[in-house]
Every structure is written in C-alpha cells, then in structure tokens.
Coordinates of C-alpha atoms in Angstrom, one line a residue:
X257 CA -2.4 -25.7 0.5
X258 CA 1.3 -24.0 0.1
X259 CA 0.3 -20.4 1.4
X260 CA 2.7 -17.3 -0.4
X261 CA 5.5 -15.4 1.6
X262 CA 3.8 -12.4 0.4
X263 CA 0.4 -13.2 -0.8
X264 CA -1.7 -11.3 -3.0
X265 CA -5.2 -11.9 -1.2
X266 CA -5.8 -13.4 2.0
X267 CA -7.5 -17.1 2.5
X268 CA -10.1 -17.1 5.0
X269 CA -11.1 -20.3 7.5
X270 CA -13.0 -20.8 10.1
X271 CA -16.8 -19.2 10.7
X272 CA -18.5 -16.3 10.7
X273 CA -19.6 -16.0 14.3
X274 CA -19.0 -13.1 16.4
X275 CA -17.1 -10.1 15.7
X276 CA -13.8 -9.0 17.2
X277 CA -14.2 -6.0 18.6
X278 CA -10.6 -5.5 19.7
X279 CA -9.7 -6.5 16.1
X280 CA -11.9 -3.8 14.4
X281 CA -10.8 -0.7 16.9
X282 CA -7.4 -1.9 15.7
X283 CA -8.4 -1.9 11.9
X284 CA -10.2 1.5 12.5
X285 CA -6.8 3.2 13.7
X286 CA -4.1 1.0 11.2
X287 CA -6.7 1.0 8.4
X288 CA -5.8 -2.8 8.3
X289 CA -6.2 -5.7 10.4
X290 CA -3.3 -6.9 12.2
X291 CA -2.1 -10.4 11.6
X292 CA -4.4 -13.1 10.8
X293 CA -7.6 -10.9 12.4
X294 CA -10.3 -10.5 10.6
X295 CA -14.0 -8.7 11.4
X296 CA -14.6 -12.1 13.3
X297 CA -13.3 -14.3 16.2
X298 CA -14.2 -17.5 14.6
X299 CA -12.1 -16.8 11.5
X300 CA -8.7 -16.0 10.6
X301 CA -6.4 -15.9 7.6
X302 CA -4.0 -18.6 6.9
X303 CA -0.5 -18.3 8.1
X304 CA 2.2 -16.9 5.2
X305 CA 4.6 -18.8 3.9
X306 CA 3.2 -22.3 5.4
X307 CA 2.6 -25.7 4.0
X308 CA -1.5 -25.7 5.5
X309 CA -4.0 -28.7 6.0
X310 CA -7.3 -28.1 5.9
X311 CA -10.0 -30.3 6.4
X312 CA -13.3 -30.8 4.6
X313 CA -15.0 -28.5 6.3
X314 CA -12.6 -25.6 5.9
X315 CA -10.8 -26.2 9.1
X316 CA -7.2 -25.6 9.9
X317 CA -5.6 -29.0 10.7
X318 CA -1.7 -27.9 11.1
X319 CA 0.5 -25.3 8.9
X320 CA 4.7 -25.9 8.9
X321 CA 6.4 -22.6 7.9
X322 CA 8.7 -23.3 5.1
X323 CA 10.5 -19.4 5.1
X324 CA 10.8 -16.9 7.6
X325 CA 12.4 -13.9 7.2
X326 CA 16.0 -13.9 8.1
X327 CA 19.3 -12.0 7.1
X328 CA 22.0 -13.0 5.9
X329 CA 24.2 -11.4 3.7
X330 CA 26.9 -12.7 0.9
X331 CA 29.9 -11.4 0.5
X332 CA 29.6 -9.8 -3.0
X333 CA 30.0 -6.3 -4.8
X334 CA 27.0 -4.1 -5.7
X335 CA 28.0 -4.9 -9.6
X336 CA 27.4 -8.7 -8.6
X337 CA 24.1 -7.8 -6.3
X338 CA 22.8 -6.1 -10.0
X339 CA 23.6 -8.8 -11.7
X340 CA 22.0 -11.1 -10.0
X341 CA 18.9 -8.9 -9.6
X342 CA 18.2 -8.8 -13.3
X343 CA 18.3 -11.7 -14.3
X344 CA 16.1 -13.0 -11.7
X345 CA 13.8 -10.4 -12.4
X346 CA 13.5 -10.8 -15.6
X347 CA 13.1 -14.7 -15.3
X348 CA 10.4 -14.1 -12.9
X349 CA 9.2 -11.4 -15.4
X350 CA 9.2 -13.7 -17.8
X351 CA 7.6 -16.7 -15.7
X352 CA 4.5 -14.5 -14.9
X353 CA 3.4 -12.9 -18.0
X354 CA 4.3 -16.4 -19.8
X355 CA 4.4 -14.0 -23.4
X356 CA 0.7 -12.5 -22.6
X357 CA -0.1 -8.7 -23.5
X358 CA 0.7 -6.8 -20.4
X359 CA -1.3 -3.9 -18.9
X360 CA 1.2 -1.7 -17.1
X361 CA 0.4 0.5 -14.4
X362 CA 2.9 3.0 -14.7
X363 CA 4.2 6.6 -12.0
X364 CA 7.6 8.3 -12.0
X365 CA 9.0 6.1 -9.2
X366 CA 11.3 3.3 -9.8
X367 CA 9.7 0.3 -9.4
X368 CA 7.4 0.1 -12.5
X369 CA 10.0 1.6 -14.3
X370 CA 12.4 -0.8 -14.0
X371 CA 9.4 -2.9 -15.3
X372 CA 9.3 -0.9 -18.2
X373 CA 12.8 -1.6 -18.8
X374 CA 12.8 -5.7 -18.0
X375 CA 9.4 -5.9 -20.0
X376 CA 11.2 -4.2 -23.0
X377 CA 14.2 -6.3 -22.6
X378 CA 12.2 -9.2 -23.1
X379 CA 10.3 -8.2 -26.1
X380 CA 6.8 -7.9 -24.3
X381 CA 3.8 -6.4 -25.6
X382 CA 2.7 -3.7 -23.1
X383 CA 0.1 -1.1 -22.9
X384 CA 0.7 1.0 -20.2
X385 CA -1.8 3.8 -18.3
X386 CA -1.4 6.4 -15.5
X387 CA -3.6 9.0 -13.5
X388 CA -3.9 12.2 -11.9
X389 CA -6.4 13.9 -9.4
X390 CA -8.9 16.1 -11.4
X391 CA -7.4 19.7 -10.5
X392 CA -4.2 18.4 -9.1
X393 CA -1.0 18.1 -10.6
X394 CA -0.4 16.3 -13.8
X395 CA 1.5 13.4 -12.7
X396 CA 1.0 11.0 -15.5
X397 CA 3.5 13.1 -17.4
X398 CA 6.5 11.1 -15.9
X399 CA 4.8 8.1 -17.2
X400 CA 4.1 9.5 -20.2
X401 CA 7.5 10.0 -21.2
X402 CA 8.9 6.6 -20.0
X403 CA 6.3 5.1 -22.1
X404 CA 7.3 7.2 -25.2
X405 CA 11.3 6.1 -24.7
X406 CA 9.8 2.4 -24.7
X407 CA 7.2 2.9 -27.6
X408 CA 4.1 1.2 -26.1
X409 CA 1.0 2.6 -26.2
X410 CA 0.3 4.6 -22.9
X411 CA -3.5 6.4 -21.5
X412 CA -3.2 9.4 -19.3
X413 CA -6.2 9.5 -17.0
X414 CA -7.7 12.3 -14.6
X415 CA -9.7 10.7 -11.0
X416 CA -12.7 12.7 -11.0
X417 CA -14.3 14.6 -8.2
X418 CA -17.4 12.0 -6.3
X419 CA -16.8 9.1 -8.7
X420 CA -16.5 6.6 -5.3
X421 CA -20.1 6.8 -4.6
X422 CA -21.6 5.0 -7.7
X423 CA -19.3 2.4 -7.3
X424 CA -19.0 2.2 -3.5
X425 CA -21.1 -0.9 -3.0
X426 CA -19.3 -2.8 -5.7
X427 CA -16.1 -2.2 -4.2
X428 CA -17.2 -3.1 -0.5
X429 CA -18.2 -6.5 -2.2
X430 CA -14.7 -6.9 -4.1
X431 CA -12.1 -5.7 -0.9
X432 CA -14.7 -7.2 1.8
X433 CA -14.3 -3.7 3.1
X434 CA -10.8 -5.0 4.5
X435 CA -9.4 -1.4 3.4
X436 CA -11.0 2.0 3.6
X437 CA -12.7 3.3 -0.2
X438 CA -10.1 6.2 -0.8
X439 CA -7.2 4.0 -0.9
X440 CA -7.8 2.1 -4.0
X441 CA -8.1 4.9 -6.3
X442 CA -8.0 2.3 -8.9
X443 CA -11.6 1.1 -9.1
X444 CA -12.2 4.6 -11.0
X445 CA -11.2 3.2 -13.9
X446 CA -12.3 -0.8 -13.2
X447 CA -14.1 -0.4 -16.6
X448 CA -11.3 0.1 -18.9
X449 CA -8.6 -2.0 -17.9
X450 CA -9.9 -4.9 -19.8
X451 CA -9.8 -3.5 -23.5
X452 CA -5.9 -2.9 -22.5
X453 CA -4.6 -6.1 -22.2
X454 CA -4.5 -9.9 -20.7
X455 CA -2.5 -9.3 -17.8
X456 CA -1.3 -6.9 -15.1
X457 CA 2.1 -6.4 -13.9
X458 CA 2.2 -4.6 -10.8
X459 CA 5.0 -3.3 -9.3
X460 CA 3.9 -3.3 -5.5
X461 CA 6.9 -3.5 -2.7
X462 CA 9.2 -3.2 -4.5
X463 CA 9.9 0.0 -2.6
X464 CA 10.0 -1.8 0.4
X465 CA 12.4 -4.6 -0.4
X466 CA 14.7 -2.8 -2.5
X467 CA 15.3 0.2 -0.2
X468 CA 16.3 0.5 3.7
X469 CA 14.2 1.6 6.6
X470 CA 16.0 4.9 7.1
X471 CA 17.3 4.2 10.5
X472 CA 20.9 2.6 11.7
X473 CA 20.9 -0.5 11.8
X474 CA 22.1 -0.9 15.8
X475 CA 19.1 1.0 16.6
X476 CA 17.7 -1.1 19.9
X477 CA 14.5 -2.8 19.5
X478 CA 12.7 0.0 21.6
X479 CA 13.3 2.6 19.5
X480 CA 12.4 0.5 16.3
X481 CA 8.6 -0.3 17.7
X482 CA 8.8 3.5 17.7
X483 CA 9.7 3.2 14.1
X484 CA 6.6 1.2 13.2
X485 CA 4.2 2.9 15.4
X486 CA 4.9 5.9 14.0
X487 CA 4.7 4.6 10.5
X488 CA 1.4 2.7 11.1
X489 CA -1.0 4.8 13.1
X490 CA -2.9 6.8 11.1
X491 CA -3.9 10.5 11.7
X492 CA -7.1 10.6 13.9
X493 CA -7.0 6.3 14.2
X494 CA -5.9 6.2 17.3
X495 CA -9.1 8.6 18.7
X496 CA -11.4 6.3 16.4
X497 CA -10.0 3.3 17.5
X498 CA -10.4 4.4 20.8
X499 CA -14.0 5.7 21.0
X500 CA -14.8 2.6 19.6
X501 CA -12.9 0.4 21.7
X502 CA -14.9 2.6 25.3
X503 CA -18.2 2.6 23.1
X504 CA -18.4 -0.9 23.2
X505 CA -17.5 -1.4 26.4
X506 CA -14.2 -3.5 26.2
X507 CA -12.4 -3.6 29.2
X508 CA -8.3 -2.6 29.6
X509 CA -6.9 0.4 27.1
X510 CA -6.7 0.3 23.6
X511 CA -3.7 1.9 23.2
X512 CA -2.1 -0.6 26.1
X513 CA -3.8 -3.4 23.5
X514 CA -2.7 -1.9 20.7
X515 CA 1.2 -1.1 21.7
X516 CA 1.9 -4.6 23.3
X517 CA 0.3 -6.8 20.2
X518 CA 2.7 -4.9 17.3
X519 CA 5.7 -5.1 20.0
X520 CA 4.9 -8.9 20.4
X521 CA 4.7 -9.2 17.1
X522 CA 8.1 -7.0 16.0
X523 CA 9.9 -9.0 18.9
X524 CA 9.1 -12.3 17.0
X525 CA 11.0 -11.2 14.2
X526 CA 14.6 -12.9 15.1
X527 CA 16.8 -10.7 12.8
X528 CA 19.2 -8.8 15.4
X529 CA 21.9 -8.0 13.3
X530 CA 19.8 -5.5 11.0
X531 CA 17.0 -2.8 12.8
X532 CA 16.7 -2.4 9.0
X533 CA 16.1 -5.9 7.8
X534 CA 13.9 -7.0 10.7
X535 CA 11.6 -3.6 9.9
X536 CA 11.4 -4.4 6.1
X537 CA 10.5 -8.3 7.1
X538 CA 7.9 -7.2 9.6
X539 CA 6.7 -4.9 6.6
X540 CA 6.3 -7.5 4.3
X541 CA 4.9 -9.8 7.0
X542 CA 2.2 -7.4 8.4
X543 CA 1.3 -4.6 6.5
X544 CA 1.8 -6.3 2.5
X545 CA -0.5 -9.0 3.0
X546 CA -3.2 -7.1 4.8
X547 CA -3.1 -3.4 3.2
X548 CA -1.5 -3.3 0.3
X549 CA -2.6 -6.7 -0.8
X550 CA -6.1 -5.9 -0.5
X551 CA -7.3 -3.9 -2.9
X552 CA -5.0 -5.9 -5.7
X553 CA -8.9 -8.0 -5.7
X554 CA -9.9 -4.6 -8.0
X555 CA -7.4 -5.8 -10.4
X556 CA -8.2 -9.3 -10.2
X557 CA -12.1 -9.1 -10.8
X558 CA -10.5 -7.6 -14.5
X559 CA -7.4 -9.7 -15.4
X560 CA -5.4 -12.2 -13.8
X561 CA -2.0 -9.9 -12.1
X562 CA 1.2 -10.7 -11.4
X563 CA 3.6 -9.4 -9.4
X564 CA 7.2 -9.5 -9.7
X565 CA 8.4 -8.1 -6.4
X566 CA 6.0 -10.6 -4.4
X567 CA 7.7 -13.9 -5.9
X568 CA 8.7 -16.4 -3.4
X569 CA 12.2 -16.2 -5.3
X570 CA 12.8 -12.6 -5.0
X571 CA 11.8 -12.3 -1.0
X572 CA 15.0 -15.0 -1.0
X573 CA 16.9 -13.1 -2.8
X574 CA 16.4 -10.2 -0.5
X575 CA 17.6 -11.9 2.8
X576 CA 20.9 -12.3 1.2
X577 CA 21.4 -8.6 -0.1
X578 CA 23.8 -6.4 2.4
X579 CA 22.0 -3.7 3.1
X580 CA 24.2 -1.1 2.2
X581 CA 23.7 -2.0 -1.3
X582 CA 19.7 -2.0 -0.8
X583 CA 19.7 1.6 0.8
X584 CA 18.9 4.0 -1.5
X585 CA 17.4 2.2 -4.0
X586 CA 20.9 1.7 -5.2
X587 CA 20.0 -1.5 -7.2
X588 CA 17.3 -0.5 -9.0
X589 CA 19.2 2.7 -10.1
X590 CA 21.7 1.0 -11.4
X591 CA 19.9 -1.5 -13.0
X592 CA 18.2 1.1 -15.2
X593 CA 21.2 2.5 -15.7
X594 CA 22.6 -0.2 -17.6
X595 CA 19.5 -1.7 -19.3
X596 CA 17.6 1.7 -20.0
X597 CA 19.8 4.9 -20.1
X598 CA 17.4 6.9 -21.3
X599 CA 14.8 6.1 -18.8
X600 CA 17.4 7.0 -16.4
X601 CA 17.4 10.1 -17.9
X602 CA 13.3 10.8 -16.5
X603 CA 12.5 13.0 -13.9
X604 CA 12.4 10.7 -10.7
X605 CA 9.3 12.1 -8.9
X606 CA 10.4 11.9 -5.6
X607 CA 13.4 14.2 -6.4
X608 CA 11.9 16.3 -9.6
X609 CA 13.8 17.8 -11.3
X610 CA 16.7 15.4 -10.8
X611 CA 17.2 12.0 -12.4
X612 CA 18.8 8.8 -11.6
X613 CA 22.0 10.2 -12.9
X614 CA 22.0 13.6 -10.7
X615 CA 19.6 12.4 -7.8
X616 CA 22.2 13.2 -5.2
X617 CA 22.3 17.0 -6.0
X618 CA 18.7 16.9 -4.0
X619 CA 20.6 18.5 -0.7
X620 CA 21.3 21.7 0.5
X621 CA 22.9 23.6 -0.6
X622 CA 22.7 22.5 -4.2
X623 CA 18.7 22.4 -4.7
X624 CA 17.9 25.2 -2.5
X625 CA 17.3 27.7 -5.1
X626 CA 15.3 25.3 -6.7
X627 CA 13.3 24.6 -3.2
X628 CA 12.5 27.8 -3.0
X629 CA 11.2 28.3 -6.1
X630 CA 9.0 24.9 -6.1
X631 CA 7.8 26.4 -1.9
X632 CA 6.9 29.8 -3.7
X633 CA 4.9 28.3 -6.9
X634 CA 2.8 25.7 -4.1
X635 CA 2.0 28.5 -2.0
X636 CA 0.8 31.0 -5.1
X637 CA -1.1 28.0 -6.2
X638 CA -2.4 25.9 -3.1
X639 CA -5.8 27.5 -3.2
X640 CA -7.9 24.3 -4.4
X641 CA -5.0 22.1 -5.7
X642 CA -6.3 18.5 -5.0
X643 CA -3.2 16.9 -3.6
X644 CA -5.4 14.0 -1.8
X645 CA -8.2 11.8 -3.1
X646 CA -10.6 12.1 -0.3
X647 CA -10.6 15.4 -0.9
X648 CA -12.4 14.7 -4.5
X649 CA -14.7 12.4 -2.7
X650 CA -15.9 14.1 0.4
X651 CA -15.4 17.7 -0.3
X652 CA -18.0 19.5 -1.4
X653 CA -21.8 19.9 -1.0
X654 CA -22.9 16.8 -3.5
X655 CA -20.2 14.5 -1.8
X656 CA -21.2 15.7 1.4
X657 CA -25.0 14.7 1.3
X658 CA -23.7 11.1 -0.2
X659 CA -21.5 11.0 2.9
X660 CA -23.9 12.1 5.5
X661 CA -26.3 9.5 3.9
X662 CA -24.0 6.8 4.2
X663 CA -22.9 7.7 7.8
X664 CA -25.9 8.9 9.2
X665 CA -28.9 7.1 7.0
X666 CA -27.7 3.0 7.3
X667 CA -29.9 1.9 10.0
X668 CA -27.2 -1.2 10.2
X669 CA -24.5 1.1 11.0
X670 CA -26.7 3.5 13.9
X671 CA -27.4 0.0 15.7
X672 CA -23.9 -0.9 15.9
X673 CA -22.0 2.0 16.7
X674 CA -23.3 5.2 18.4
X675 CA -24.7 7.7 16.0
X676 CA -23.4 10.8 18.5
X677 CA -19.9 9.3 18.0
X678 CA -20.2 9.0 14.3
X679 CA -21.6 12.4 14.9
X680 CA -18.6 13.7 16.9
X681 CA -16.1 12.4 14.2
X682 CA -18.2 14.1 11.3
X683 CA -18.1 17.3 13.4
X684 CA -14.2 17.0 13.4
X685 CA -13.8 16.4 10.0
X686 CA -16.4 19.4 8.8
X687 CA -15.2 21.7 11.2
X688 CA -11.9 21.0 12.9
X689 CA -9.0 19.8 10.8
X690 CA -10.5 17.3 7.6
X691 CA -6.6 16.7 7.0
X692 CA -6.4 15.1 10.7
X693 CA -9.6 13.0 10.3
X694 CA -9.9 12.2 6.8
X695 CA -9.1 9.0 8.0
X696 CA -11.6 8.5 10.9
X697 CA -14.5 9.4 8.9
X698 CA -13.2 7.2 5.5
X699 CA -12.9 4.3 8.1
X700 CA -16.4 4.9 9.4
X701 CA -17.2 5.0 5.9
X702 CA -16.2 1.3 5.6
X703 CA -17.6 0.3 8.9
X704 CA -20.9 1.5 6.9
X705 CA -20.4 -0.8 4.2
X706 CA -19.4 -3.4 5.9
X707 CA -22.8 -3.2 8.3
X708 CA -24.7 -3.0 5.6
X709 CA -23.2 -6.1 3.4
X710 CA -21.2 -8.2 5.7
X711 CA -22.3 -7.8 9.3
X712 CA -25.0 -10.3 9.5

C-alpha cells in the first residue's frame, strides 16, 4: 500500500485495545492527534509518503519513505515559477476531475479561485456554492461574483443557529470524532451537495504551500517551536488537556509531554536552510493529515473529492520553489492575473476592499481612513453579529439544554472523565470568557461522542 504525502483520510492498523491517555490530553488541547496517535495504544495511522506492507491480519510489516520534505530551490524567475505552476495545475486539474461535473466550494480567498479560473480554462462543467453564518456577515457575496464572471451556476447558503445537534451523531460516525463538531461547518448542508454535481474539487492547503510562514528565514530552531506552539495550542486546550492529563492520574507534566514531542518532531524536519520551508513541511506533515484532512470524510460520504493542492506532484513542485517567490501568495496572484483578469478584479477578503491588483495599498497610511471606518461600523454593529460558529450552536437557551444533555446526561462520558471537571469547564464557558473556552467545552463535546460510539 503506497500511502499519500498529504493524505486525505488516515488508514488505521493495529487494535483497538486500550486508550492513550497521553494521546487524547494532547488531542483535547491541539484539537488533533499528533502524528500517527490515535484514541488507542494498539493502533496507529500509517506513515505518509511510504511504500507499506501489511499483513493479513492488518499488521504493519515494514513502510520505506519514498519523499520527505526537503528544500531545494531552482534557479528560475517568478514568470518561469508561474509558468510552471499552471500547467501542472491544470494537468492535475484535469487528471482528477477526468471531464466529471464539478461541485465547487467556493470563499473570496485565493485558492478556490484560482480553481475557478483553471476549471474554466479547461472547459469544466462546475456548479459552485458558498455560506454564511445566520446573522453574520454575508460572505458568499465574494463567491457570488466570481461565479457570475465564470457563468456557472452558484447557491448562496446561510449556517443556521443549533443545526449540529440533529446531525451530531452522524457526524461522530463519519469523522470518528477525530475533530471537534464546530469545525466542519460543512455537514449543514451534507444533504444537498449531491443534486450539484459528480465531484468535489477542494481547494484545501493551498494557503499553506503557496505562501510563507511569516517569519525570516534564519530564524533558529528555538524560536520556530515557538512559531508552531503558538500556532497550534488552542485557547483553553492547554487547561483541558491538562485537567485531563492530572484527572487521570498520568505521571510527569503535560505541558513537559506536550513541548518535547512537537520539538522532537520539528527537529526531525532536516530543512536548515529555510525556518520557512521546514514550518510549511512540518504543516503539511502534522497538522494536514490529521486536522484538516479529517472532516474531508463529510464530503466523501456524498461524492468522490479531489484535491489539487494535495497531489503528490504539486508537494514536489513546492520543494523546488524559492521562497521569495512563494511569500505572499505571489504565484497564485499572478496566475489569476494572467488567466482571469477579471477575477483579479474581486474583492480579496482578507484585504476587502482591495483586489489582487491594489492589495498592497492594505498599510498604513494608505488604508487607515478606510480602517477606521470598517473599526467604527464593527463596533456600531457587534451587538449579536455571529462571527463564530459555535456561537450558533451553543449560544442560547435551546442549544444550551442540548449541550448540558450531551455533557452532563451520557452516562459513558461521567464514568470516564470527572463530571465536576466537565462541570468546571461548563462554568468557564457560561460564565467566564465563552471566547477563551469555546474550545474546551466543543472538545468535551467530542469526548462525548466518542464515549458514547467508539469507547468500548
């Protein structure tokens, strides 16, 4: 079995046998499992980018890595760097979707719209969609507009308030509660995706690979662990994780655990030339195949997906790329730029108003008139503007009875982890800061589920 440098779901061997504690405080503060951990000792997920034996009973005989992440650049222009870019894109495009209608998942970033425009430039049928939080801003109207300029037909749909909880135990039985139930804000709309076409094309990571880490590229190993600590613990995880971790009675410190595993596991990384490079590998190494790959299964139990920035072929590509022509996205601008004016023309979200032809005016001095305006309308208008979607799950006195029921009612969940910590962390939540411990109380959430369909 030829395993995937990025994967889009993990494969499981080994048994079910007992659960890994330390694994699970480390979920409950990442919000994914590190590595190859699962819930159990006894199994693990198959290493990435191996050539894997298995035997007839589902063991793991030997695996011999064929890639590892690496760095090192050609000498070539950005012009070249696009050039090469698009048409391996749209050959892998081309590859995956193999002349199927495609169902498009569109936002106002970059990434599925330079999908738009390779789709288009191959003559592929699309149907594209979009969504907004119910009494948030009305973000499907970047979308919107990119897919009027390509003329396929596009849906504009609103997440409603408590729709997680008649679907909650559906979706703990398609993710294997391997990612909290606020994340994948997808499954609202499970029902509909099939009437729009035969196949997804997602445009996951491509944010990651085709964009720098933000920091310089001499910066020492030390300070980069900073870098991905910072980036990976979640508000209120490490607490969780750590209650859990004393709660159970595991011996040492979590946060000692915690720190040393990611450093071992940064330090492994032997790209030295690039604090950029070796954070985007460890990225695509760690968190892709274990977060964001997860709830992609919500997708799959609709359509077959495919996804573009995944491909073996385009991770190679990558490792080749100086990365002063992947920071700031500079490809992907520029590729639009030539095969999709006009979609250059459309607001980019992350710098509204400005477009990929006037992006760079985003800096003081330039857009602080406009900063101050956009500061003034948010505060006259913060009072109940859903920005978040646990806040149209939790919020409220219907969601909170389905939450306290989950938490507090699963017999499963009481006799595995103390109901006066779950307490504790519901008493943060309700009447401390819910922004701080959204997370906590979504991962108990899952740690709900998961006793009640997976534990035993």
């Amino acid at each position: 079995m030829k395993t995937a440098i990025i994967p889009s779901k993990p494969i499981f061997y080994g048994e079910r046998t007992d659960l890994d504690l330390k694994a699970i405080c480390a979920y409950a503060a990442l919000g994914f499992f590190l590595d190859r951990d699962t819930f159990w000792s006894g199994q693990k997920t198959l290493p990435l980018a191996s050539d894997c034996q298995i035997d007839e009973n589902g063991a793991l005989i030997a695996a011999k890595p064929y890639f590892e992440w690496h760095y090192q650049p050609r000498n070539i222009s950005l012009n070249k760097a696009v050039e090469e870019f698009a048409q391996l894109f749209e050959k892998i495009l081309a590859d995956q979707i193999m002349g199927r209608k495609t169902i498009l998942p569109l936002s106002g970033g970059l990434d599925s719209r330079t999908q738009a425009a390779g789709l288009k430039e191959l003559g592929a049928d699309v149907e594209g969609y979009s969504y907004s939080f119910e009494g948030g801003h009305d973000e499907t109207r970047y979308s919107r507009k990119i897919a009027q300029i390509e003329q396929f037909p596009f849906h504009g749909w609103s997440v409603k308030r408590g729709y997680l909880w008649d679907m909650l135990d559906d979706l703990a039985v398609i993710n294997g509660c391997y990612s909290e139930f606020t994340h994948p804000r997808q499954m609202a709309f499970r029902n509909r995706y099939r009437a729009l076409g035969d196949v997804f094309s997602l445009g996951h990571w491509g944010d990651v690979l085709f964009d720098d880490m933000s920091v310089e590229d001499k910066l020492p190993l030390h300070d980069q662990l900073q870098v991905v600590l910072k980036k990976m613990l979640k508000k209120g995880g490490t607490e969780l994780g750590t209650a859990l971790w004393q709660a159970w009675g595991i011996d040492g410190d979590f946060k000692d655990y915690l720190y040393e595993r990611i450093g071992a596991l940064l330090r492994a990384i032997d790209i030295r030339e690039s604090a950029n490079a070796r954070l985007r590998a460890f990225k695509s190494i760690y968190w892709a195949p274990r977060w964001t790959s997860v709830n992609l299964s919500i997708y799959e139990s609709v359509r077959p997906l495919t996804l573009p920035y995944y491909d073996n072929r385009m991770c190679e590509f990558i490792c080749t790329v100086p990365e002063k022509h992947l920071a700031g996205r500079k490809i992907q601008i520029a590729y639009l730029k030539r095969r999709a004016p006009r979609l250059a023309k459309v607001t980019w979200q992350d710098h509204r108003p400005f477009n990929l032809l006037n992006y760079e005016w985003d800096r003081p001095p330039w857009n602080l008139p406009l900063r101050t305006y956009d500061k003034l309308k948010r505060t006259l208008t913060r009072s109940g503007l859903i920005q978040r979607n646990w806040e149209l799950q939790f919020l409220g006195s219907e969601n909170d009875e389905k939450l306290r029921s989950r938490l507090f009612d699963e017999v499963k969940l009481s006799e595995w982890i103390p109901i006066r910590l779950i307490q504790d962390f519901y008493n943060r939540f309700t009447r401390e800061d819910p922004v701080y411990y959204s997370h906590s109380i979504s991962m108990l959430l899952t740690l709900s589920l998961f006793a009640r369909h997976h534990k035993n």
